[in-house]
Coordinates of N, CA and C in Angstrom, one line a residue:
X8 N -22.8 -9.7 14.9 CA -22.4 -9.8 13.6 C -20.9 -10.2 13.6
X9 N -20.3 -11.4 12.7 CA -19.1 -11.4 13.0 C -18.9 -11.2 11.2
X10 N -17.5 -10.3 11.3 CA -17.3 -9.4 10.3 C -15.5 -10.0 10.1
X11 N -15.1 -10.5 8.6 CA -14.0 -11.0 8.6 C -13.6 -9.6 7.4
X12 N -12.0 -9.5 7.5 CA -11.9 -8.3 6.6 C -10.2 -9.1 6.0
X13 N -10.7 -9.4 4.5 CA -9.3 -10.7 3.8 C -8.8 -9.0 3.1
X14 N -7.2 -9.3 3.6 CA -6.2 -7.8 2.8 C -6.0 -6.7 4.3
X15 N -6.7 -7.1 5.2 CA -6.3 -6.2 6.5 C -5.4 -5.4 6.8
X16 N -4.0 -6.0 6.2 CA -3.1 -5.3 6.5 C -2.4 -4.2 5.2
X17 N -3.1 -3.7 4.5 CA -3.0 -3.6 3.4 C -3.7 -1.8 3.7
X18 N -3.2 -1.3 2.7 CA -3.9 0.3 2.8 C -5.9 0.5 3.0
X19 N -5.9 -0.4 1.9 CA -7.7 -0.3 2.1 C -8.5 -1.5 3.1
X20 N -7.5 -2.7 3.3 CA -7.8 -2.8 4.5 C -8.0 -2.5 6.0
X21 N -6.9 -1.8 6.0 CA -6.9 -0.8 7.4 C -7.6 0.2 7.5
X22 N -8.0 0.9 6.1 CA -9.3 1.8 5.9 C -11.0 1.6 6.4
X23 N -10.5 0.3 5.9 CA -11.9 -0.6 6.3 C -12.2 -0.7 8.2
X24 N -11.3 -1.4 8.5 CA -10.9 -1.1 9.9 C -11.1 0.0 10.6
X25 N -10.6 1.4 10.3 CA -11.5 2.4 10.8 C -12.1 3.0 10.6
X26 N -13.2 2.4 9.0 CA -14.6 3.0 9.1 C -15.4 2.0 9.6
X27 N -15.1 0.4 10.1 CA -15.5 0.2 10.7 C -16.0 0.5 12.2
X28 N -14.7 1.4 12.8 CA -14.4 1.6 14.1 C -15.6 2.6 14.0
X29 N -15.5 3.3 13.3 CA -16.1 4.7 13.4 C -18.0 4.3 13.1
X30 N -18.3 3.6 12.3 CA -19.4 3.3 12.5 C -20.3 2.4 13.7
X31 N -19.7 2.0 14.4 CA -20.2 1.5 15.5 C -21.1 0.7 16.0
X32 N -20.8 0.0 14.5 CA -21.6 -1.3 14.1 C -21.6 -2.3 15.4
X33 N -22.2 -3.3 15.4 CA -22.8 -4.5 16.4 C -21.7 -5.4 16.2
X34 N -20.2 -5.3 16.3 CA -19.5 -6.5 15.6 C -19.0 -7.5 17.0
X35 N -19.9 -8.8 16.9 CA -19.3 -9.5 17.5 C -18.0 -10.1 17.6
X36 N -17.2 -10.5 16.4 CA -16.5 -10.8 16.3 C -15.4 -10.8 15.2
X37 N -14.3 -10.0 15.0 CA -13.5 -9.8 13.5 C -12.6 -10.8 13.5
X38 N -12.3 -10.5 12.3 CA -11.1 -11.8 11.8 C -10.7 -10.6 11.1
X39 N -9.2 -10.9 11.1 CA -8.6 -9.8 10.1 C -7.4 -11.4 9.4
X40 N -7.5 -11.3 7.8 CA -7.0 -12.2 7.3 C -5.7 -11.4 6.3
X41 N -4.7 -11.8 6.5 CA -3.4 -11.2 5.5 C -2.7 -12.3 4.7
X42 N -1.7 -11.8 3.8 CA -0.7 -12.5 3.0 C 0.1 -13.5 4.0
X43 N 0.7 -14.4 3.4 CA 1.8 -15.2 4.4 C 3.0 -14.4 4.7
X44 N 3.1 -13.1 4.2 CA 4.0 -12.5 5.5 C 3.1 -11.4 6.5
X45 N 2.3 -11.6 6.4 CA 1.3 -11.0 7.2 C 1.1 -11.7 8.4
X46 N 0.8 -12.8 8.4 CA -0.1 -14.0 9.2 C 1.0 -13.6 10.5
X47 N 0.6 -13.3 11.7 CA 0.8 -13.7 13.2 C 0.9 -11.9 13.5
X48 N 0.9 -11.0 12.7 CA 0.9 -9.2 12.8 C -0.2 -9.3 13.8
X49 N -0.1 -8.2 14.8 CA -1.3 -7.5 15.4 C -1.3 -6.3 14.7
X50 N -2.7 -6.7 14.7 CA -3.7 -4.9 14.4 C -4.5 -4.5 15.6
X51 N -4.8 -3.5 15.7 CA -6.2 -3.0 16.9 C -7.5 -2.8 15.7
X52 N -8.2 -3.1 16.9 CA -9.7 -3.1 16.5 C -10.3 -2.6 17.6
X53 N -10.9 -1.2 17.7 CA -11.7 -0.8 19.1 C -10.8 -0.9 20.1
X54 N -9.1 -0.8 19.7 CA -8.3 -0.4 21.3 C -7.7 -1.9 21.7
X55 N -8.1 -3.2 20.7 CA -8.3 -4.3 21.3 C -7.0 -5.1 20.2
X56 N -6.2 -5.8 20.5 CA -5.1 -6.7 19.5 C -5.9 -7.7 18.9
X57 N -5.7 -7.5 17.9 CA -5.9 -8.7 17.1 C -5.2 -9.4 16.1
X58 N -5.1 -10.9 16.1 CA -4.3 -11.6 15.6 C -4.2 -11.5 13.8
X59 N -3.8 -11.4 12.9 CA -3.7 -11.6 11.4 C -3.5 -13.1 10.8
X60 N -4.8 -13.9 11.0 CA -4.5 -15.4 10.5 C -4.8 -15.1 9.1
X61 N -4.8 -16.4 8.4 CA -4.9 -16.8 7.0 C -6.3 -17.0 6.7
X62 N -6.1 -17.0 5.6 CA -7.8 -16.8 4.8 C -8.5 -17.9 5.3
X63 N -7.6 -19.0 4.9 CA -8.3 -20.3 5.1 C -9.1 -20.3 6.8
X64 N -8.0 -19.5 7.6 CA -8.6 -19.8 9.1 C -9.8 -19.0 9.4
X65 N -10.2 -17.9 8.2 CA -11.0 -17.2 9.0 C -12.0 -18.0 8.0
X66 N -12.0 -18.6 6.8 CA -13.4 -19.7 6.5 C -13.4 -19.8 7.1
X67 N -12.9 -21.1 8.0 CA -13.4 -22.1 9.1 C -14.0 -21.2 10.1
X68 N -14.0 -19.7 10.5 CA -14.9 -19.2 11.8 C -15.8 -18.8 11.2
X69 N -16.4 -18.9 9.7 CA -17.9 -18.5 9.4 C -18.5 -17.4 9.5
X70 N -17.6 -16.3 8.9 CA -17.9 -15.0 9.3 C -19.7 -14.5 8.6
X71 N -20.6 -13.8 9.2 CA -21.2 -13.4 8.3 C -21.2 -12.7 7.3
X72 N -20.0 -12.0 7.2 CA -19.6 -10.6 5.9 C -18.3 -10.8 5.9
X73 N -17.9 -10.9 4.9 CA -16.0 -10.7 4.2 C -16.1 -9.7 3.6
X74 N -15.0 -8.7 4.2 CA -14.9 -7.3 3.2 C -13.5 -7.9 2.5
X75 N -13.6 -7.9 1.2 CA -12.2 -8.4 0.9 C -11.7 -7.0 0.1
X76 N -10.2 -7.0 0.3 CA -9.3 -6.1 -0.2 C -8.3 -6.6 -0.5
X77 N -7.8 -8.1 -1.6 CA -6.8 -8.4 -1.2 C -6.1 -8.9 -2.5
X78 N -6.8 -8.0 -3.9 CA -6.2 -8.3 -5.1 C -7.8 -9.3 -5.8
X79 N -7.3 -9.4 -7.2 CA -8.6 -10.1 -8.1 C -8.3 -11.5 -7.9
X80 N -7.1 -11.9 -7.6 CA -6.6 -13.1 -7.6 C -7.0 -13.8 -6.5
X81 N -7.0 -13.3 -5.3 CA -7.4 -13.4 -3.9 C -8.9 -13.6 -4.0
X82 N -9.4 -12.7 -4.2 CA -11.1 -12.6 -4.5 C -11.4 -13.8 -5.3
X83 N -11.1 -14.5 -6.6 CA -11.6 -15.0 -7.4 C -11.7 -16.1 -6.7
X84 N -10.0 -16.6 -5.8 CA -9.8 -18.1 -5.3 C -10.7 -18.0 -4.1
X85 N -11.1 -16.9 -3.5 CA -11.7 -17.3 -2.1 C -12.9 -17.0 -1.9
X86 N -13.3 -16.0 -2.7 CA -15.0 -15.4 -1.8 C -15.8 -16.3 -2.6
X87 N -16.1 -17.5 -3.7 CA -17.1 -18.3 -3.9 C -17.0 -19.1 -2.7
X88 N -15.8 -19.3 -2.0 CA -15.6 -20.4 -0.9 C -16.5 -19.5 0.3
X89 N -16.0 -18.0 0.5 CA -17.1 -18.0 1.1 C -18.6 -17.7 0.6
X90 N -18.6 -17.4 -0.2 CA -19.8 -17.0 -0.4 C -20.9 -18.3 -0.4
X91 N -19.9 -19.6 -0.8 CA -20.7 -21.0 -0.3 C -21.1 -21.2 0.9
X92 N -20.5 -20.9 1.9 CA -20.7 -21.4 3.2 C -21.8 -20.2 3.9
X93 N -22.4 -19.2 3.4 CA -23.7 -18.1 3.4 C -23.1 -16.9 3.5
X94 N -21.9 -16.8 3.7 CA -21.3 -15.3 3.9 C -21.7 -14.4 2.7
X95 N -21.7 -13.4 3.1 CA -22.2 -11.7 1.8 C -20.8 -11.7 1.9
X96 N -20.4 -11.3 1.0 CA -18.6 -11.2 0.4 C -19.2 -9.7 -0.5
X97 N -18.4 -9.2 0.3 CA -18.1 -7.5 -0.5 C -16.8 -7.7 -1.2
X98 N -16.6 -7.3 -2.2 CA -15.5 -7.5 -3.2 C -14.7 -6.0 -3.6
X99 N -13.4 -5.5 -2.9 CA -13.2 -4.0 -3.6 C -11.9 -4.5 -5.2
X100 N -11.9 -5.4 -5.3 CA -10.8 -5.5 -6.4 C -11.6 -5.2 -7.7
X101 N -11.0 -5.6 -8.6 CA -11.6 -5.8 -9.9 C -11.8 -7.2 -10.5
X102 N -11.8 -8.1 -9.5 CA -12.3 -9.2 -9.5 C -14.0 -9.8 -10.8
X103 N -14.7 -9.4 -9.8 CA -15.9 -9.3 -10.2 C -16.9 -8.2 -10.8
X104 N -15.6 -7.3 -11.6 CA -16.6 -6.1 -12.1 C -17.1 -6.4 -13.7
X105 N -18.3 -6.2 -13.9 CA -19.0 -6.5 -15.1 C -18.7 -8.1 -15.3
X106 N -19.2 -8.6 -14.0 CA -19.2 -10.1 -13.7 C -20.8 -10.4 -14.4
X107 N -21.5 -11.2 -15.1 CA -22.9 -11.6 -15.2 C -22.9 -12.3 -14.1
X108 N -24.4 -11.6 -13.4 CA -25.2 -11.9 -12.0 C -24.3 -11.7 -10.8
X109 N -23.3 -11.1 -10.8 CA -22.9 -10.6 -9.6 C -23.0 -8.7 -9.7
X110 N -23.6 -8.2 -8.6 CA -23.9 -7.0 -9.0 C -22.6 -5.9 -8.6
X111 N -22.5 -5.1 -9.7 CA -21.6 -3.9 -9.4 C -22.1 -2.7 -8.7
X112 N -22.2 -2.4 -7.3 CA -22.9 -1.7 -6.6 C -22.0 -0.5 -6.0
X113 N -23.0 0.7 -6.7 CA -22.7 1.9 -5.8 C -23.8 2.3 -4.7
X114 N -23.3 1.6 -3.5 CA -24.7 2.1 -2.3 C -26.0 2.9 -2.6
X115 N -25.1 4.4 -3.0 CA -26.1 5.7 -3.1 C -26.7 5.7 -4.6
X116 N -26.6 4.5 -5.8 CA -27.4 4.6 -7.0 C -27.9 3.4 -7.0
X117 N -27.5 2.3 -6.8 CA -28.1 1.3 -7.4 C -28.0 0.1 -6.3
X118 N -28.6 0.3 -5.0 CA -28.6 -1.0 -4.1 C -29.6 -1.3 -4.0
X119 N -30.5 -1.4 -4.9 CA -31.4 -2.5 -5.4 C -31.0 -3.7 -6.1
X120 N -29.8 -3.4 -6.5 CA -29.7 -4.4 -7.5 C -29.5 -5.8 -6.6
X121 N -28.9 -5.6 -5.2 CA -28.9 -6.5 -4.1 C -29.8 -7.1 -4.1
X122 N -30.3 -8.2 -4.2 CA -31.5 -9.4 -3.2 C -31.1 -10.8 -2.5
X123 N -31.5 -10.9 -1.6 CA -31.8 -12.0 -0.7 C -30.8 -12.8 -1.1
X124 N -30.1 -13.2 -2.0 CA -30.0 -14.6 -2.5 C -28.9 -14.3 -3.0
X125 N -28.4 -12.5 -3.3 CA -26.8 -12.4 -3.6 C -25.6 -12.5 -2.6
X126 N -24.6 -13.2 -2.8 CA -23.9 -13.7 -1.7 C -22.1 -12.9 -2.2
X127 N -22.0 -12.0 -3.1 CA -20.9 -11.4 -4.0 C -21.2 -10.0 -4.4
X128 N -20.6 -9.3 -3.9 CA -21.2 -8.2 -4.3 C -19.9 -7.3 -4.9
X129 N -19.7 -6.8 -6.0 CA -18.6 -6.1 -6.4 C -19.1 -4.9 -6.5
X130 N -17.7 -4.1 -6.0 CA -17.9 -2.0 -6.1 C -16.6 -1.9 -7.4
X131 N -17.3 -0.7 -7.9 CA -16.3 0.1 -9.0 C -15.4 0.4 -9.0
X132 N -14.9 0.8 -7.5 CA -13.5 0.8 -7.1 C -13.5 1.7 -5.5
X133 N -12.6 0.5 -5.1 CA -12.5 0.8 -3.3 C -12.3 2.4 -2.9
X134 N -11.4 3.0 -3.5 CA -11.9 4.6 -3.4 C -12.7 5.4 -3.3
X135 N -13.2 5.0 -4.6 CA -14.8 5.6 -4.9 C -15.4 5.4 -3.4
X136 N -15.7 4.1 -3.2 CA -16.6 3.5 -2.2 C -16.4 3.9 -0.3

């Protein structure tokens, strides 16, 4: 699974990052994407450096899942871009809440609302979640 995470360097980015670590998910491959004073930072992932490129560069590697954390403004301009190219785009801003047809998902009540064909998914708020 290659797993890109837009806002990385950011508080709920890096949260993301070690509940990633800690679940021990199959991730072939991360992209961790930041602001332009971000871009060239290392982070770890599983003990390992990783680079902090730009949003646009982690489009181009086709991630299957974008966890984005990186403001509404961020979200709006970039996850239809991914969400065009097949990626599932997790949304924690307030971007897309009480969006029509994008669903506002709390895992443990309502992840039905998910199907096949949703490519945007917004939470209530990254804390909560």
């Amino acid at each position: 699974m290659r797993i890109a995470v837009i806002g990385a360097t950011g508080l709920v980015g890096r949260k993301i990052l070690q509940v990633l670590e800690e679940q021990k998910l199959d991730i072939s491959d991360i992209f961790l994407a930041g602001s332009d004073n971000s871009i060239g930072k290392i982070l770890r992932f599983k003990n390992s450096p990783v680079k902090v490129i730009s949003v646009s560069q982690v489009l181009s590697q086709k991630p299957d899942i974008a966890l984005f954390s990186a403001g509404a403004k961020a979200s709006r301009t970039w996850a239809p871009l991914f969400a065009k190219e097949g990626c599932f785009v997790i949304d924690n801003s307030s971007a897309w809440r009480m969006e029509e047809n994008i669903p506002l998902v709390v895992p443990e009540i309502n992840l039905q609302t998910i199907t096949k064909d949703t490519r945007i998914i917004a939470n209530p708020n990254c804390s909560t979640i």
